[in-house]
Amino acid sequence: MLEVSHVTKKYGKNIACNDVNFTLEPGSLTVLLGPNGAGKSTIMKSIIGFLKYSGSITVKDIPNKTPQARKILGYIPEMPSLYSTLTVNEHMEFIARAYKLTNYKDRIDMLLKRFELDDKKKKFGDELSKGMQQKLNLCIGLLPDPEILLLDEPLLGLDPHAIKELKNYIEEMRQSGKTLLISTHIIDSVDMLWDRTIIMQNGQVKANVTRTEIEGRGKSLEDLFFEVTEGIEKDDVSPDDKKDSGEA
Ligand code: ADP
């Protein structure tokens, strides 16, 4: 449904994404894992159409930068960019009108309530704490309810209630058939139900496996991550360890 094909993005001489290929199946939740600087944000920004790159990205066979594709795609950036002169409610209204949403008032109320911003509706963007800004960033991204949603490090900066609420919300979206791509560099945060993981490092896709495949190999996501990014096999025993245990 979403197809990333041979995408390369360079910033000057620095190759942020190097021939990246993957497909997101409809109704699946994919976790995009990788250390800082692996290229996760760059590939997400490329998918959403913010960057120039070489290669091709299509949504339901439609090029990602077309108006039709943009209606299907949604993106929640890692860093909120809010308007200091708009209130919380005005941000939500602004997005609703920009996306030409209809009957959106109840949805705004629902989102602001779930993320505990309902008593902050009249606060201006620059009056919000960092965590509140993150929550408003989420509410803004969730409001249009797109078919495919990319979330870049969505749990960063959130308080425990918001983390729990977002994980529940993600699971609800997954159950309702949305296609989700969630990036993170924190493996421990990936305890929600996911279908596939893509591990990136140095701009390249180093692994692309389903949950069933990993579980079938008797590995955890953490095992796979270190195997792929540091070449450490869980069952590896160094010669010294063998000597210590009398095996060598
Ligand atoms: P991640 O999201 O996995 O942490 P990024 O996609 O942000 O990684 O970054 C990948 C590489 O691209 C890094 O080397 C980073 O320094 C570089 N990079 C990202 N954004 C820019 C930019 N706007 N200008 C120059 N280099 C960038």
Short mmCIF file of C-alpha atoms and ligand atoms in Angstrom, two decimals:
data_model
loop_
_atom_site.label_atom_id
_atom_site.label_comp_id
_atom_site.label_asym_id
_atom_site.label_seq_id
_atom_site.Cartn_x
_atom_site.Cartn_y
_atom_site.Cartn_z
CA MET A 1 0.00 0.00 0.00
CA LEU A 2 2.86 2.40 0.84
CA GLU A 3 5.91 1.59 -1.19
CA VAL A 4 9.35 3.10 -0.62
CA SER A 5 11.61 2.19 -3.49
CA HIS A 6 15.34 2.93 -3.81
CA VAL A 7 15.12 6.16 -1.81
CA THR A 8 18.40 7.99 -1.30
CA LYS A 9 18.65 11.34 0.44
CA LYS A 10 21.86 13.29 0.80
CA TYR A 11 22.53 16.40 2.85
CA GLY A 12 25.60 17.68 1.03
CA LYS A 13 28.04 14.78 1.20
CA ASN A 14 26.24 13.12 4.13
CA ILE A 15 24.02 10.25 2.94
CA ALA A 16 21.08 10.26 5.40
CA CYS A 17 19.17 7.49 3.56
CA ASN A 18 20.98 5.10 1.26
CA ASP A 19 18.84 3.08 -1.19
CA VAL A 20 16.01 2.48 1.28
CA ASN A 21 13.32 0.01 0.27
CA PHE A 22 10.27 -1.21 2.17
CA THR A 23 6.53 -1.67 1.90
CA LEU A 24 3.87 -1.03 4.52
CA GLU A 25 0.96 -3.42 4.26
CA PRO A 26 -2.53 -1.96 4.74
CA GLY A 27 -3.73 -2.18 8.34
CA SER A 28 -0.31 -3.03 9.78
CA LEU A 29 1.78 -1.41 12.51
CA THR A 30 5.46 -1.15 11.64
CA VAL A 31 8.08 -0.03 14.13
CA LEU A 32 11.01 1.83 12.62
CA LEU A 33 13.93 1.28 14.97
CA GLY A 34 17.42 2.66 14.82
CA PRO A 35 20.05 4.55 16.78
CA ASN A 36 20.16 8.36 16.67
CA GLY A 37 21.13 9.55 13.21
CA ALA A 38 20.11 6.28 11.52
CA GLY A 39 17.91 8.08 8.99
CA LYS A 40 14.46 7.42 10.51
CA SER A 41 13.23 11.02 10.47
CA THR A 42 14.68 11.56 7.02
CA ILE A 43 12.77 8.65 5.49
CA MET A 44 9.56 9.78 7.24
CA LYS A 45 9.96 13.34 5.97
CA SER A 46 10.62 11.93 2.50
CA ILE A 47 7.44 9.82 2.63
CA ILE A 48 5.34 12.78 3.70
CA GLY A 49 6.79 14.81 0.85
CA PHE A 50 8.81 17.40 2.80
CA LEU A 51 12.16 16.54 1.21
CA LYS A 52 13.71 16.10 -2.19
CA TYR A 53 15.27 12.66 -2.71
CA SER A 54 16.03 10.19 -5.46
CA GLY A 55 13.91 7.05 -5.85
CA SER A 56 10.17 6.66 -5.64
CA ILE A 57 7.51 6.61 -2.95
CA THR A 58 3.91 5.70 -3.74
CA VAL A 59 0.72 5.39 -1.75
CA LYS A 60 -1.82 3.01 -3.29
CA ASP A 61 0.26 3.36 -6.48
CA ILE A 62 -0.12 7.16 -6.39
CA PRO A 63 3.08 9.28 -6.12
CA ASN A 64 3.36 10.59 -2.54
CA LYS A 65 3.62 14.27 -3.42
CA THR A 66 0.28 14.44 -5.27
CA PRO A 67 -2.82 15.97 -3.63
CA GLN A 68 -4.57 12.55 -3.69
CA ALA A 69 -1.72 10.91 -1.78
CA ARG A 70 -1.51 13.78 0.69
CA LYS A 71 -5.12 13.13 1.71
CA ILE A 72 -4.20 9.58 2.69
CA LEU A 73 -0.96 10.39 4.51
CA GLY A 74 -0.55 11.93 7.95
CA TYR A 75 2.56 12.77 9.95
CA ILE A 76 3.27 13.66 13.54
CA PRO A 77 6.73 15.23 13.77
CA GLU A 78 9.07 14.73 16.69
CA MET A 79 9.34 18.48 17.34
CA PRO A 80 6.09 20.42 17.69
CA SER A 81 5.88 23.61 15.65
CA LEU A 82 3.09 25.58 17.21
CA TYR A 83 1.86 29.13 16.67
CA SER A 84 2.57 31.33 19.66
CA THR A 85 -0.46 33.54 18.91
CA LEU A 86 -3.03 30.72 18.56
CA THR A 87 -4.72 29.05 21.50
CA VAL A 88 -4.98 25.27 21.86
CA ASN A 89 -8.53 25.35 20.53
CA GLU A 90 -7.57 27.66 17.65
CA HIS A 91 -4.79 25.27 16.62
CA MET A 92 -7.33 22.46 16.40
CA GLU A 93 -9.84 24.66 14.51
CA PHE A 94 -7.10 25.75 12.13
CA ILE A 95 -6.19 22.15 11.28
CA ALA A 96 -9.86 21.13 10.94
CA ARG A 97 -10.45 23.93 8.44
CA ALA A 98 -7.17 23.36 6.58
CA TYR A 99 -8.18 19.71 6.07
CA LYS A 100 -11.79 20.74 5.31
CA LEU A 101 -13.08 18.40 8.01
CA THR A 102 -16.79 18.34 8.78
CA ASN A 103 -18.47 17.64 12.15
CA TYR A 104 -15.13 17.82 13.88
CA LYS A 105 -16.09 19.53 17.18
CA ASP A 106 -16.75 16.29 19.07
CA ARG A 107 -13.52 14.82 17.77
CA ILE A 108 -11.56 17.86 18.98
CA ASP A 109 -13.21 17.55 22.40
CA MET A 110 -12.45 13.81 22.53
CA LEU A 111 -8.76 14.27 21.67
CA LEU A 112 -8.19 17.20 24.04
CA LYS A 113 -9.91 15.25 26.82
CA ARG A 114 -7.91 12.06 26.24
CA PHE A 115 -4.64 13.95 26.25
CA GLU A 116 -5.67 16.11 29.22
CA LEU A 117 -5.67 19.42 27.38
CA ASP A 118 -9.39 20.12 27.75
CA ASP A 119 -8.75 22.64 30.54
CA LYS A 120 -6.02 24.34 28.46
CA LYS A 121 -8.18 25.20 25.44
CA LYS A 122 -7.68 28.95 25.85
CA LYS A 123 -3.93 28.82 26.49
CA PHE A 124 -1.64 30.14 23.77
CA GLY A 125 1.01 27.97 22.16
CA ASP A 126 3.87 29.69 23.99
CA GLU A 127 2.09 29.40 27.36
CA LEU A 128 2.20 25.60 27.22
CA SER A 129 4.84 23.49 28.94
CA LYS A 130 7.04 21.33 26.71
CA GLY A 131 5.00 18.23 27.52
CA MET A 132 1.73 20.05 26.79
CA GLN A 133 3.15 21.20 23.47
CA GLN A 134 3.96 17.56 22.65
CA LYS A 135 0.40 16.58 23.50
CA LEU A 136 -1.06 19.33 21.34
CA ASN A 137 1.29 18.23 18.54
CA LEU A 138 -0.23 14.75 18.85
CA CYS A 139 -3.83 16.02 18.92
CA ILE A 140 -3.16 18.11 15.80
CA GLY A 141 -1.70 15.10 13.97
CA LEU A 142 -4.48 12.75 15.05
CA LEU A 143 -7.35 15.12 14.22
CA PRO A 144 -7.53 14.52 10.43
CA ASP A 145 -7.62 10.72 11.05
CA PRO A 146 -5.58 9.75 7.95
CA GLU A 147 -5.49 6.22 6.53
CA ILE A 148 -1.69 6.06 6.88
CA LEU A 149 -0.07 7.76 9.84
CA LEU A 150 3.65 8.26 10.47
CA LEU A 151 4.64 9.04 14.05
CA ASP A 152 8.22 10.21 14.64
CA GLU A 153 9.39 9.39 18.19
CA PRO A 154 5.85 9.99 19.49
CA LEU A 155 6.45 9.04 23.12
CA LEU A 156 9.29 11.49 23.79
CA GLY A 157 8.49 14.15 26.36
CA LEU A 158 5.10 12.72 27.31
CA ASP A 159 3.97 12.10 30.89
CA PRO A 160 2.89 8.58 31.94
CA HIS A 161 -0.83 9.27 31.40
CA ALA A 162 -0.24 10.56 27.87
CA ILE A 163 2.07 7.60 27.07
CA LYS A 164 -0.62 5.14 28.20
CA GLU A 165 -3.32 7.05 26.32
CA LEU A 166 -1.26 7.22 23.14
CA LYS A 167 -0.46 3.50 23.26
CA ASN A 168 -4.18 2.76 23.68
CA TYR A 169 -5.00 5.14 20.85
CA ILE A 170 -2.40 3.51 18.58
CA GLU A 171 -3.92 0.09 19.30
CA GLU A 172 -7.40 1.43 18.50
CA MET A 173 -6.13 2.83 15.19
CA ARG A 174 -4.47 -0.48 14.40
CA GLN A 175 -7.69 -2.37 15.12
CA SER A 176 -9.67 0.01 12.94
CA GLY A 177 -7.42 -0.85 9.98
CA LYS A 178 -5.08 2.16 9.85
CA THR A 179 -1.55 1.71 8.52
CA LEU A 180 0.98 2.95 11.05
CA LEU A 181 4.72 3.62 10.95
CA ILE A 182 6.20 4.53 14.33
CA SER A 183 9.84 5.50 14.73
CA THR A 184 11.81 5.20 17.94
CA HIS A 185 15.35 4.72 19.19
CA ILE A 186 14.09 3.37 22.53
CA ILE A 187 13.42 -0.37 22.25
CA ASP A 188 11.76 -0.50 25.67
CA SER A 189 9.03 1.82 24.44
CA VAL A 190 7.92 -0.75 21.85
CA ASP A 191 5.63 -2.80 24.02
CA MET A 192 2.54 -2.14 21.96
CA LEU A 193 1.28 -4.68 19.42
CA TRP A 194 3.32 -4.38 16.27
CA ASP A 195 3.37 -6.46 13.10
CA ARG A 196 6.72 -5.67 11.52
CA THR A 197 9.96 -3.99 12.46
CA ILE A 198 12.39 -2.23 10.20
CA ILE A 199 15.82 -1.55 11.69
CA MET A 200 17.88 1.25 10.18
CA GLN A 201 21.50 2.14 10.76
CA ASN A 202 23.77 4.58 8.91
CA GLY A 203 20.98 5.37 6.45
CA GLN A 204 20.42 1.75 5.47
CA VAL A 205 17.73 -0.81 6.22
CA LYS A 206 19.55 -3.54 8.16
CA ALA A 207 16.54 -5.73 8.96
CA ASN A 208 12.92 -5.92 7.89
CA VAL A 209 11.08 -8.73 9.66
CA THR A 210 7.63 -9.60 10.93
CA ARG A 211 6.92 -10.20 14.59
CA THR A 212 6.07 -13.80 13.76
CA GLU A 213 9.49 -14.30 12.13
CA ILE A 214 11.36 -12.90 15.15
CA GLU A 215 9.29 -14.93 17.62
CA GLY A 216 9.76 -18.01 15.44
CA ARG A 217 13.53 -17.61 15.86
CA GLY A 218 13.04 -17.40 19.63
CA LYS A 219 14.45 -13.84 19.70
CA SER A 220 13.29 -10.66 21.30
CA LEU A 221 13.27 -7.34 19.50
CA GLU A 222 16.24 -6.31 21.65
CA ASP A 223 18.20 -9.43 20.63
CA LEU A 224 17.57 -8.66 16.97
CA PHE A 225 18.43 -4.97 17.39
CA PHE A 226 21.88 -5.64 18.88
CA GLU A 227 22.50 -8.50 16.47
CA VAL A 228 21.85 -6.18 13.56
CA THR A 229 23.40 -2.94 14.81
CA GLU A 230 26.38 -4.31 16.78
CA GLY A 231 26.82 -7.79 15.33
CA ILE A 232 26.20 -9.38 18.74
CA GLU A 233 24.44 -12.73 18.65
CA LYS A 234 22.69 -13.53 21.93
CA ASP A 235 24.12 -17.02 21.95
CA ASP A 236 27.65 -15.76 21.19
CA VAL A 237 30.11 -16.93 23.80
CA SER A 238 33.57 -15.39 23.62
CA PRO A 239 36.62 -17.72 23.91
CA ASP A 240 37.32 -16.21 27.37
CA ASP A 241 33.81 -17.02 28.56
CA LYS A 242 34.29 -20.59 27.33
CA LYS A 243 37.55 -20.89 29.26
CA ASP A 244 35.85 -19.59 32.41
CA SER A 245 33.06 -22.09 32.11
CA GLY A 246 35.51 -24.92 31.39
CA GLU A 247 34.10 -25.47 27.89
CA ALA A 248 37.22 -24.52 25.93
P1 ADP B 1 17.23 9.69 13.04
O1 ADP B 1 15.85 10.22 12.86
O2 ADP B 1 17.32 8.22 12.85
O3 ADP B 1 17.83 10.12 14.35
P2 ADP B 1 17.92 11.57 10.93
O4 ADP B 1 17.10 11.16 9.77
O5 ADP B 1 17.43 12.75 11.73
O6 ADP B 1 18.15 10.32 11.90
O7 ADP B 1 19.39 11.90 10.45
C1 ADP B 1 20.11 11.07 9.55
C2 ADP B 1 21.40 11.77 9.16
O8 ADP B 1 21.11 12.94 8.42
C3 ADP B 1 22.24 12.21 10.35
O9 ADP B 1 23.60 12.05 10.02
C4 ADP B 1 21.90 13.68 10.49
O10 ADP B 1 22.97 14.40 11.04
C5 ADP B 1 21.65 14.08 9.04
N1 ADP B 1 20.67 15.17 8.92
C6 ADP B 1 19.37 15.13 9.30
N2 ADP B 1 18.75 16.28 9.02
C7 ADP B 1 19.68 17.10 8.45
C8 ADP B 1 19.65 18.41 7.93
N3 ADP B 1 18.55 19.15 7.93
N4 ADP B 1 20.81 18.91 7.41
C9 ADP B 1 21.93 18.18 7.38
N5 ADP B 1 22.02 16.92 7.84
C10 ADP B 1 20.91 16.37 8.37
#
